[in-house]
Amino acid sequence: MILVLSINLCMGRKGGALPWCFFPTPTGVTGLGVCVQVVKNNLAPSMKKAEFGIQFGRGFCYEAEVLELACEHGVIVKEGSNYLIEGKLFSGKHEAEQFLVKNDGILDKMVKILRRQLFERERGSR
């Protein structure tokens, strides 16, 4: 018995036009926003979409994803372009991400809180 599975993915820049898809910093461009959509999948429903960032020389933007989820679920406070993390105020996403890069303990603590919140919600919906 032969089982042939195929998954077709459509990849593109997040935001579409060039100026909005790169991650600008004071020193230059450090990454790229990517949108991936499942076009064909034999195992699960297609047309699922994922958006994430890739940093040049590093890979996936783990800190940016944690920062975005933490804002979404109320772990940290975001007002305009300012972020309040552990009682410290950061102006801009890049500054907040750099703080998380330098402070692994705080990043791990945020990830644990997010996992607890998301997994408890998932268990409650079953």
mmCIF file of N, CA and C in Angstrom:
data_model
loop_
_atom_site.group_PDB
_atom_site.id
_atom_site.type_symbol
_atom_site.label_atom_id
_atom_site.label_comp_id
_atom_site.label_asym_id
_atom_site.label_seq_id
_atom_site.Cartn_x
_atom_site.Cartn_y
_atom_site.Cartn_z
ATOM 1 N N MET A 1 0.843 -1.177 0.000
ATOM 2 C CA MET A 1 0.000 0.000 0.000
ATOM 3 C C MET A 1 0.893 1.246 0.000
ATOM 4 N N ILE A 2 0.636 2.135 -0.906
ATOM 5 C CA ILE A 2 1.399 3.368 -1.008
ATOM 6 C C ILE A 2 0.482 4.537 -0.659
ATOM 7 N N LEU A 3 0.963 5.370 0.239
ATOM 8 C CA LEU A 3 0.211 6.555 0.650
ATOM 9 C C LEU A 3 0.985 7.792 0.209
ATOM 10 N N VAL A 4 0.368 8.584 -0.628
ATOM 11 C CA VAL A 4 1.015 9.788 -1.130
ATOM 12 C C VAL A 4 0.306 11.000 -0.539
ATOM 13 N N LEU A 5 1.058 11.815 0.165
ATOM 14 C CA LEU A 5 0.509 13.020 0.773
ATOM 15 C C LEU A 5 1.177 14.236 0.159
ATOM 16 N N SER A 6 0.408 15.276 -0.006
ATOM 17 C CA SER A 6 1.015 16.503 -0.521
ATOM 18 C C SER A 6 0.417 17.713 0.185
ATOM 19 N N ILE A 7 1.266 18.674 0.409
ATOM 20 C CA ILE A 7 0.850 19.941 0.993
ATOM 21 C C ILE A 7 1.436 21.041 0.120
ATOM 22 N N ASN A 8 0.584 21.895 -0.409
ATOM 23 C CA ASN A 8 1.043 23.026 -1.208
ATOM 24 C C ASN A 8 0.921 24.296 -0.378
ATOM 25 N N LEU A 9 1.993 25.063 -0.329
ATOM 26 C CA LEU A 9 2.022 26.300 0.439
ATOM 27 C C LEU A 9 2.242 27.485 -0.491
ATOM 28 N N CYS A 10 1.586 28.577 -0.195
ATOM 29 C CA CYS A 10 1.777 29.825 -0.928
ATOM 30 C C CYS A 10 2.432 30.817 0.026
ATOM 31 N N MET A 11 3.646 31.250 -0.305
ATOM 32 C CA MET A 11 4.384 32.175 0.564
ATOM 33 C C MET A 11 4.492 33.538 -0.105
ATOM 34 N N GLY A 12 4.396 34.571 0.721
ATOM 35 C CA GLY A 12 4.546 35.932 0.216
ATOM 36 C C GLY A 12 4.969 36.855 1.336
ATOM 37 N N ARG A 13 5.291 38.077 0.989
ATOM 38 C CA ARG A 13 5.668 39.059 2.002
ATOM 39 C C ARG A 13 4.428 39.534 2.732
ATOM 40 N N LYS A 14 4.556 39.688 4.028
ATOM 41 C CA LYS A 14 3.461 40.211 4.833
ATOM 42 C C LYS A 14 3.313 41.694 4.524
ATOM 43 N N GLY A 15 2.104 42.141 4.279
ATOM 44 C CA GLY A 15 1.878 43.545 3.985
ATOM 45 C C GLY A 15 1.899 43.856 2.498
ATOM 46 N N GLY A 16 2.391 42.940 1.700
ATOM 47 C CA GLY A 16 2.349 43.104 0.259
ATOM 48 C C GLY A 16 3.408 44.021 -0.322
ATOM 49 N N ALA A 17 3.300 45.307 -0.095
ATOM 50 C CA ALA A 17 4.232 46.258 -0.706
ATOM 51 C C ALA A 17 5.549 46.294 0.060
ATOM 52 N N LEU A 18 6.614 46.595 -0.639
ATOM 53 C CA LEU A 18 7.959 46.536 -0.073
ATOM 54 C C LEU A 18 8.172 47.312 1.225
ATOM 55 N N PRO A 19 7.806 48.588 1.346
ATOM 56 C CA PRO A 19 8.170 49.321 2.562
ATOM 57 C C PRO A 19 7.564 48.758 3.838
ATOM 58 N N TRP A 20 6.429 48.079 3.756
ATOM 59 C CA TRP A 20 5.750 47.617 4.962
ATOM 60 C C TRP A 20 6.138 46.211 5.383
ATOM 61 N N CYS A 21 6.892 45.501 4.599
ATOM 62 C CA CYS A 21 7.175 44.111 4.938
ATOM 63 C C CYS A 21 8.550 43.917 5.574
ATOM 64 N N PHE A 22 9.434 44.900 5.506
ATOM 65 C CA PHE A 22 10.747 44.777 6.123
ATOM 66 C C PHE A 22 10.719 45.289 7.552
ATOM 67 N N PHE A 23 11.651 44.820 8.399
ATOM 68 C CA PHE A 23 11.757 45.284 9.779
ATOM 69 C C PHE A 23 12.848 46.342 9.855
ATOM 70 N N PRO A 24 12.473 47.618 9.773
ATOM 71 C CA PRO A 24 13.499 48.661 9.837
ATOM 72 C C PRO A 24 13.955 48.903 11.273
ATOM 73 N N THR A 25 15.223 49.150 11.452
ATOM 74 C CA THR A 25 15.797 49.521 12.745
ATOM 75 C C THR A 25 16.672 50.744 12.512
ATOM 76 N N PRO A 26 17.140 51.374 13.573
ATOM 77 C CA PRO A 26 18.021 52.531 13.375
ATOM 78 C C PRO A 26 19.292 52.204 12.582
ATOM 79 N N THR A 27 19.740 50.943 12.634
ATOM 80 C CA THR A 27 20.971 50.567 11.931
ATOM 81 C C THR A 27 20.724 50.003 10.539
ATOM 82 N N GLY A 28 19.478 49.765 10.153
ATOM 83 C CA GLY A 28 19.166 49.219 8.839
ATOM 84 C C GLY A 28 18.028 48.217 8.912
ATOM 85 N N VAL A 29 17.849 47.468 7.856
ATOM 86 C CA VAL A 29 16.791 46.459 7.789
ATOM 87 C C VAL A 29 17.321 45.158 8.364
ATOM 88 N N THR A 30 16.573 44.555 9.318
ATOM 89 C CA THR A 30 17.061 43.348 9.990
ATOM 90 C C THR A 30 16.230 42.111 9.713
ATOM 91 N N GLY A 31 15.098 42.251 9.031
ATOM 92 C CA GLY A 31 14.265 41.075 8.819
ATOM 93 C C GLY A 31 13.162 41.326 7.818
ATOM 94 N N LEU A 32 12.267 40.352 7.746
ATOM 95 C CA LEU A 32 11.241 40.342 6.723
ATOM 96 C C LEU A 32 9.986 39.690 7.279
ATOM 97 N N GLY A 33 8.823 40.269 7.012
ATOM 98 C CA GLY A 33 7.552 39.674 7.404
ATOM 99 C C GLY A 33 7.067 38.735 6.317
ATOM 100 N N VAL A 34 6.590 37.553 6.701
ATOM 101 C CA VAL A 34 6.190 36.528 5.744
ATOM 102 C C VAL A 34 4.775 36.057 6.060
ATOM 103 N N CYS A 35 3.999 35.801 5.015
ATOM 104 C CA CYS A 35 2.660 35.232 5.146
ATOM 105 C C CYS A 35 2.651 33.905 4.388
ATOM 106 N N VAL A 36 2.250 32.829 5.064
ATOM 107 C CA VAL A 36 2.204 31.499 4.450
ATOM 108 C C VAL A 36 0.773 30.996 4.515
ATOM 109 N N GLN A 37 0.235 30.550 3.372
ATOM 110 C CA GLN A 37 -1.124 30.031 3.323
ATOM 111 C C GLN A 37 -1.094 28.612 2.761
ATOM 112 N N VAL A 38 -1.826 27.705 3.428
ATOM 113 C CA VAL A 38 -1.927 26.328 2.955
ATOM 114 C C VAL A 38 -2.957 26.309 1.833
ATOM 115 N N VAL A 39 -2.525 25.971 0.617
ATOM 116 C CA VAL A 39 -3.410 25.959 -0.538
ATOM 117 C C VAL A 39 -4.058 24.588 -0.701
ATOM 118 N N LYS A 40 -3.269 23.522 -0.537
ATOM 119 C CA LYS A 40 -3.788 22.162 -0.686
ATOM 120 C C LYS A 40 -3.189 21.302 0.410
ATOM 121 N N ASN A 41 -4.047 20.525 1.077
ATOM 122 C CA ASN A 41 -3.588 19.663 2.160
ATOM 123 C C ASN A 41 -4.464 18.420 2.173
ATOM 124 N N ASN A 42 -3.865 17.254 2.071
ATOM 125 C CA ASN A 42 -4.633 16.009 2.077
ATOM 126 C C ASN A 42 -5.001 15.546 3.477
ATOM 127 N N LEU A 43 -4.376 16.103 4.502
ATOM 128 C CA LEU A 43 -4.603 15.634 5.868
ATOM 129 C C LEU A 43 -5.543 16.512 6.678
ATOM 130 N N ALA A 44 -5.631 17.782 6.369
ATOM 131 C CA ALA A 44 -6.422 18.711 7.177
ATOM 132 C C ALA A 44 -7.018 19.780 6.265
ATOM 133 N N PRO A 45 -7.919 20.594 6.802
ATOM 134 C CA PRO A 45 -8.516 21.650 5.975
ATOM 135 C C PRO A 45 -7.467 22.620 5.441
ATOM 136 N N SER A 46 -7.659 23.057 4.211
ATOM 137 C CA SER A 46 -6.718 24.006 3.624
ATOM 138 C C SER A 46 -7.160 25.432 3.913
ATOM 139 N N MET A 47 -6.446 26.369 3.324
ATOM 140 C CA MET A 47 -6.696 27.800 3.448
ATOM 141 C C MET A 47 -6.422 28.358 4.841
ATOM 142 N N LYS A 48 -5.614 27.690 5.629
ATOM 143 C CA LYS A 48 -5.155 28.248 6.900
ATOM 144 C C LYS A 48 -4.009 29.201 6.598
ATOM 145 N N LYS A 49 -3.897 30.249 7.412
ATOM 146 C CA LYS A 49 -2.911 31.290 7.149
ATOM 147 C C LYS A 49 -2.060 31.527 8.388
ATOM 148 N N ALA A 50 -0.773 31.752 8.190
ATOM 149 C CA ALA A 50 0.138 32.087 9.288
ATOM 150 C C ALA A 50 0.998 33.265 8.856
ATOM 151 N N GLU A 51 1.161 34.221 9.761
ATOM 152 C CA GLU A 51 2.034 35.358 9.501
ATOM 153 C C GLU A 51 3.109 35.388 10.574
ATOM 154 N N PHE A 52 4.353 35.552 10.168
ATOM 155 C CA PHE A 52 5.458 35.576 11.119
ATOM 156 C C PHE A 52 6.615 36.366 10.531
ATOM 157 N N GLY A 53 7.580 36.651 11.376
ATOM 158 C CA GLY A 53 8.751 37.401 10.947
ATOM 159 C C GLY A 53 9.988 36.528 10.922
ATOM 160 N N ILE A 54 10.868 36.833 10.002
ATOM 161 C CA ILE A 54 12.155 36.144 9.906
ATOM 162 C C ILE A 54 13.248 37.203 10.010
ATOM 163 N N GLN A 55 14.171 37.026 10.942
ATOM 164 C CA GLN A 55 15.295 37.949 11.085
ATOM 165 C C GLN A 55 16.488 37.395 10.324
ATOM 166 N N PHE A 56 17.141 38.264 9.581
ATOM 167 C CA PHE A 56 18.303 37.852 8.808
ATOM 168 C C PHE A 56 19.403 37.372 9.746
ATOM 169 N N GLY A 57 19.940 36.182 9.495
ATOM 170 C CA GLY A 57 21.024 35.631 10.295
ATOM 171 C C GLY A 57 20.584 34.949 11.578
ATOM 172 N N ARG A 58 19.287 35.006 11.935
ATOM 173 C CA ARG A 58 18.796 34.410 13.187
ATOM 174 C C ARG A 58 17.670 33.406 12.988
ATOM 175 N N GLY A 59 16.760 33.683 12.068
ATOM 176 C CA GLY A 59 15.609 32.807 11.870
ATOM 177 C C GLY A 59 14.327 33.477 12.336
ATOM 178 N N PHE A 60 13.400 32.665 12.869
ATOM 179 C CA PHE A 60 12.099 33.176 13.298
ATOM 180 C C PHE A 60 12.248 34.196 14.420
ATOM 181 N N CYS A 61 11.394 35.210 14.431
ATOM 182 C CA CYS A 61 11.403 36.269 15.453
ATOM 183 C C CYS A 61 10.594 35.797 16.661
ATOM 184 N N TYR A 62 11.216 34.991 17.506
ATOM 185 C CA TYR A 62 10.551 34.416 18.675
ATOM 186 C C TYR A 62 10.071 35.503 19.628
ATOM 187 N N GLU A 63 10.914 36.474 19.909
ATOM 188 C CA GLU A 63 10.572 37.539 20.850
ATOM 189 C C GLU A 63 9.402 38.371 20.340
ATOM 190 N N ALA A 64 9.355 38.635 19.033
ATOM 191 C CA ALA A 64 8.259 39.414 18.452
ATOM 192 C C ALA A 64 6.940 38.667 18.579
ATOM 193 N N GLU A 65 6.966 37.346 18.368
ATOM 194 C CA GLU A 65 5.748 36.544 18.502
ATOM 195 C C GLU A 65 5.253 36.537 19.940
ATOM 196 N N VAL A 66 6.173 36.383 20.891
ATOM 197 C CA VAL A 66 5.798 36.391 22.308
ATOM 198 C C VAL A 66 5.238 37.756 22.683
ATOM 199 N N LEU A 67 5.868 38.822 22.210
ATOM 200 C CA LEU A 67 5.406 40.180 22.505
ATOM 201 C C LEU A 67 3.994 40.406 21.964
ATOM 202 N N GLU A 68 3.745 39.970 20.744
ATOM 203 C CA GLU A 68 2.431 40.134 20.123
ATOM 204 C C GLU A 68 1.359 39.342 20.875
ATOM 205 N N LEU A 69 1.652 38.087 21.209
ATOM 206 C CA LEU A 69 0.689 37.264 21.953
ATOM 207 C C LEU A 69 0.459 37.793 23.359
ATOM 208 N N ALA A 70 1.513 38.294 23.998
ATOM 209 C CA ALA A 70 1.381 38.831 25.355
ATOM 210 C C ALA A 70 0.485 40.065 25.364
ATOM 211 N N CYS A 71 0.584 40.896 24.350
ATOM 212 C CA CYS A 71 -0.304 42.066 24.247
ATOM 213 C C CYS A 71 -1.746 41.623 24.001
ATOM 214 N N GLU A 72 -1.899 40.648 23.119
ATOM 215 C CA GLU A 72 -3.220 40.143 22.754
ATOM 216 C C GLU A 72 -3.954 39.534 23.946
ATOM 217 N N HIS A 73 -3.231 38.869 24.841
ATOM 218 C CA HIS A 73 -3.846 38.152 25.961
ATOM 219 C C HIS A 73 -3.690 38.862 27.299
ATOM 220 N N GLY A 74 -3.253 40.110 27.283
ATOM 221 C CA GLY A 74 -3.221 40.914 28.497
ATOM 222 C C GLY A 74 -2.087 40.622 29.463
ATOM 223 N N VAL A 75 -1.045 39.958 29.011
ATOM 224 C CA VAL A 75 0.105 39.678 29.877
ATOM 225 C C VAL A 75 0.932 40.943 30.069
ATOM 226 N N ILE A 76 1.060 41.741 29.013
ATOM 227 C CA ILE A 76 1.712 43.046 29.115
ATOM 228 C C ILE A 76 0.754 44.106 28.577
ATOM 229 N N VAL A 77 1.030 45.354 28.902
ATOM 230 C CA VAL A 77 0.157 46.458 28.506
ATOM 231 C C VAL A 77 0.780 47.193 27.325
ATOM 232 N N LYS A 78 -0.047 47.436 26.298
ATOM 233 C CA LYS A 78 0.394 48.218 25.145
ATOM 234 C C LYS A 78 -0.550 49.407 24.999
ATOM 235 N N GLU A 79 0.022 50.596 25.006
ATOM 236 C CA GLU A 79 -0.746 51.820 24.796
ATOM 237 C C GLU A 79 -0.108 52.583 23.651
ATOM 238 N N GLY A 80 -0.783 52.620 22.521
ATOM 239 C CA GLY A 80 -0.210 53.247 21.329
ATOM 240 C C GLY A 80 0.987 52.447 20.857
ATOM 241 N N SER A 81 2.143 53.085 20.823
ATOM 242 C CA SER A 81 3.358 52.361 20.432
ATOM 243 C C SER A 81 4.236 52.043 21.640
ATOM 244 N N ASN A 82 3.719 52.288 22.853
ATOM 245 C CA ASN A 82 4.475 52.028 24.080
ATOM 246 C C ASN A 82 4.092 50.683 24.688
ATOM 247 N N TYR A 83 5.090 50.014 25.265
ATOM 248 C CA TYR A 83 4.889 48.719 25.914
ATOM 249 C C TYR A 83 5.319 48.827 27.368
ATOM 250 N N LEU A 84 4.511 48.270 28.273
ATOM 251 C CA LEU A 84 4.841 48.240 29.693
ATOM 252 C C LEU A 84 5.123 46.790 30.079
ATOM 253 N N ILE A 85 6.400 46.488 30.350
ATOM 254 C CA ILE A 85 6.828 45.130 30.691
ATOM 255 C C ILE A 85 7.527 45.177 32.037
ATOM 256 N N GLU A 86 7.002 44.424 33.006
ATOM 257 C CA GLU A 86 7.615 44.335 34.339
ATOM 258 C C GLU A 86 7.865 45.717 34.953
ATOM 259 N N GLY A 87 6.927 46.643 34.764
ATOM 260 C CA GLY A 87 7.056 47.976 35.342
ATOM 261 C C GLY A 87 7.956 48.927 34.575
ATOM 262 N N LYS A 88 8.507 48.492 33.453
ATOM 263 C CA LYS A 88 9.381 49.346 32.642
ATOM 264 C C LYS A 88 8.652 49.720 31.358
ATOM 265 N N LEU A 89 8.768 50.978 30.962
ATOM 266 C CA LEU A 89 8.097 51.488 29.773
ATOM 267 C C LEU A 89 9.072 51.529 28.597
ATOM 268 N N PHE A 90 8.640 50.980 27.465
ATOM 269 C CA PHE A 90 9.459 50.956 26.251
ATOM 270 C C PHE A 90 8.693 51.640 25.131
ATOM 271 N N SER A 91 9.358 52.538 24.420
ATOM 272 C CA SER A 91 8.709 53.223 23.304
ATOM 273 C C SER A 91 9.088 52.514 22.013
ATOM 274 N N GLY A 92 8.149 51.818 21.457
ATOM 275 C CA GLY A 92 8.369 51.113 20.198
ATOM 276 C C GLY A 92 8.572 49.622 20.378
ATOM 277 N N LYS A 93 8.162 48.901 19.352
ATOM 278 C CA LYS A 93 8.238 47.439 19.375
ATOM 279 C C LYS A 93 9.683 46.952 19.388
ATOM 280 N N HIS A 94 10.540 47.603 18.628
ATOM 281 C CA HIS A 94 11.939 47.166 18.542
ATOM 282 C C HIS A 94 12.625 47.248 19.904
ATOM 283 N N GLU A 95 12.368 48.316 20.639
ATOM 284 C CA GLU A 95 12.972 48.487 21.961
ATOM 285 C C GLU A 95 12.478 47.408 22.933
ATOM 286 N N ALA A 96 11.177 47.094 22.878
ATOM 287 C CA ALA A 96 10.613 46.052 23.745
ATOM 288 C C ALA A 96 11.179 44.679 23.384
ATOM 289 N N GLU A 97 11.332 44.408 22.084
ATOM 290 C CA GLU A 97 11.908 43.133 21.648
ATOM 291 C C GLU A 97 13.352 42.993 22.123
ATOM 292 N N GLN A 98 14.126 44.064 22.024
ATOM 293 C CA GLN A 98 15.523 44.015 22.464
ATOM 294 C C GLN A 98 15.622 43.762 23.964
ATOM 295 N N PHE A 99 14.684 44.299 24.734
ATOM 296 C CA PHE A 99 14.645 44.029 26.171
ATOM 297 C C PHE A 99 14.404 42.542 26.424
ATOM 298 N N LEU A 100 13.479 41.941 25.662
ATOM 299 C CA LEU A 100 13.192 40.514 25.831
ATOM 300 C C LEU A 100 14.367 39.648 25.381
ATOM 301 N N VAL A 101 15.097 40.088 24.354
ATOM 302 C CA VAL A 101 16.279 39.344 23.899
ATOM 303 C C VAL A 101 17.327 39.302 25.004
ATOM 304 N N LYS A 102 17.512 40.421 25.702
ATOM 305 C CA LYS A 102 18.543 40.511 26.739
ATOM 306 C C LYS A 102 18.117 39.886 28.061
ATOM 307 N N ASN A 103 16.808 39.730 28.297
ATOM 308 C CA ASN A 103 16.294 39.215 29.571
ATOM 309 C C ASN A 103 15.527 37.916 29.346
ATOM 310 N N ASP A 104 16.262 36.812 29.266
ATOM 311 C CA ASP A 104 15.646 35.508 29.010
ATOM 312 C C ASP A 104 14.671 35.098 30.108
ATOM 313 N N GLY A 105 14.957 35.459 31.352
ATOM 314 C CA GLY A 105 14.088 35.084 32.464
ATOM 315 C C GLY A 105 12.694 35.670 32.325
ATOM 316 N N ILE A 106 12.620 36.931 31.944
ATOM 317 C CA ILE A 106 11.324 37.588 31.758
ATOM 318 C C ILE A 106 10.604 36.997 30.553
ATOM 319 N N LEU A 107 11.349 36.710 29.485
ATOM 320 C CA LEU A 107 10.757 36.092 28.298
ATOM 321 C C LEU A 107 10.182 34.722 28.643
ATOM 322 N N ASP A 108 10.935 33.906 29.378
ATOM 323 C CA ASP A 108 10.454 32.582 29.776
ATOM 324 C C ASP A 108 9.224 32.679 30.667
ATOM 325 N N LYS A 109 9.211 33.656 31.564
ATOM 326 C CA LYS A 109 8.065 33.862 32.453
ATOM 327 C C LYS A 109 6.810 34.210 31.644
ATOM 328 N N MET A 110 6.968 35.081 30.634
ATOM 329 C CA MET A 110 5.842 35.448 29.774
ATOM 330 C C MET A 110 5.338 34.251 28.982
ATOM 331 N N VAL A 111 6.254 33.424 28.492
ATOM 332 C CA VAL A 111 5.863 32.237 27.729
ATOM 333 C C VAL A 111 5.087 31.267 28.617
ATOM 334 N N LYS A 112 5.533 31.071 29.855
ATOM 335 C CA LYS A 112 4.825 30.184 30.783
ATOM 336 C C LYS A 112 3.417 30.682 31.064
ATOM 337 N N ILE A 113 3.276 31.989 31.275
ATOM 338 C CA ILE A 113 1.953 32.566 31.526
ATOM 339 C C ILE A 113 1.052 32.383 30.307
ATOM 340 N N LEU A 114 1.580 32.647 29.119
ATOM 341 C CA LEU A 114 0.796 32.484 27.893
ATOM 342 C C LEU A 114 0.373 31.035 27.689
ATOM 343 N N ARG A 115 1.295 30.098 27.901
ATOM 344 C CA ARG A 115 0.953 28.682 27.734
ATOM 345 C C ARG A 115 -0.133 28.266 28.711
ATOM 346 N N ARG A 116 -0.015 28.725 29.958
ATOM 347 C CA ARG A 116 -1.021 28.389 30.959
ATOM 348 C C ARG A 116 -2.392 28.929 30.532
ATOM 349 N N GLN A 117 -2.436 30.189 30.106
ATOM 350 C CA GLN A 117 -3.699 30.799 29.685
ATOM 351 C C GLN A 117 -4.294 30.093 28.468
ATOM 352 N N LEU A 118 -3.479 29.843 27.458
ATOM 353 C CA LEU A 118 -3.981 29.254 26.221
ATOM 354 C C LEU A 118 -4.389 27.800 26.398
ATOM 355 N N PHE A 119 -3.621 27.022 27.166
ATOM 356 C CA PHE A 119 -3.962 25.618 27.351
ATOM 357 C C PHE A 119 -5.168 25.447 28.256
ATOM 358 N N GLU A 120 -5.328 26.320 29.266
ATOM 359 C CA GLU A 120 -6.512 26.243 30.119
ATOM 360 C C GLU A 120 -7.761 26.586 29.323
ATOM 361 N N ARG A 121 -7.671 27.570 28.438
ATOM 362 C CA ARG A 121 -8.808 27.942 27.599
ATOM 363 C C ARG A 121 -9.183 26.787 26.672
ATOM 364 N N GLU A 122 -8.156 26.109 26.134
ATOM 365 C CA GLU A 122 -8.400 24.988 25.223
ATOM 366 C C GLU A 122 -9.065 23.833 25.961
ATOM 367 N N ARG A 123 -8.616 23.542 27.177
ATOM 368 C CA ARG A 123 -9.221 22.463 27.965
ATOM 369 C C ARG A 123 -10.661 22.786 28.330
ATOM 370 N N GLY A 124 -10.936 24.055 28.622
ATOM 371 C CA GLY A 124 -12.279 24.471 29.005
ATOM 372 C C GLY A 124 -13.276 24.396 27.866
ATOM 373 N N SER A 125 -12.808 24.531 26.628
ATOM 374 C CA SER A 125 -13.717 24.506 25.480
ATOM 375 C C SER A 125 -14.069 23.095 25.038
ATOM 376 N N ARG A 126 -13.374 22.104 25.549
ATOM 377 C CA ARG A 126 -13.665 20.716 25.147
ATOM 378 C C ARG A 126 -14.810 20.145 25.904
#
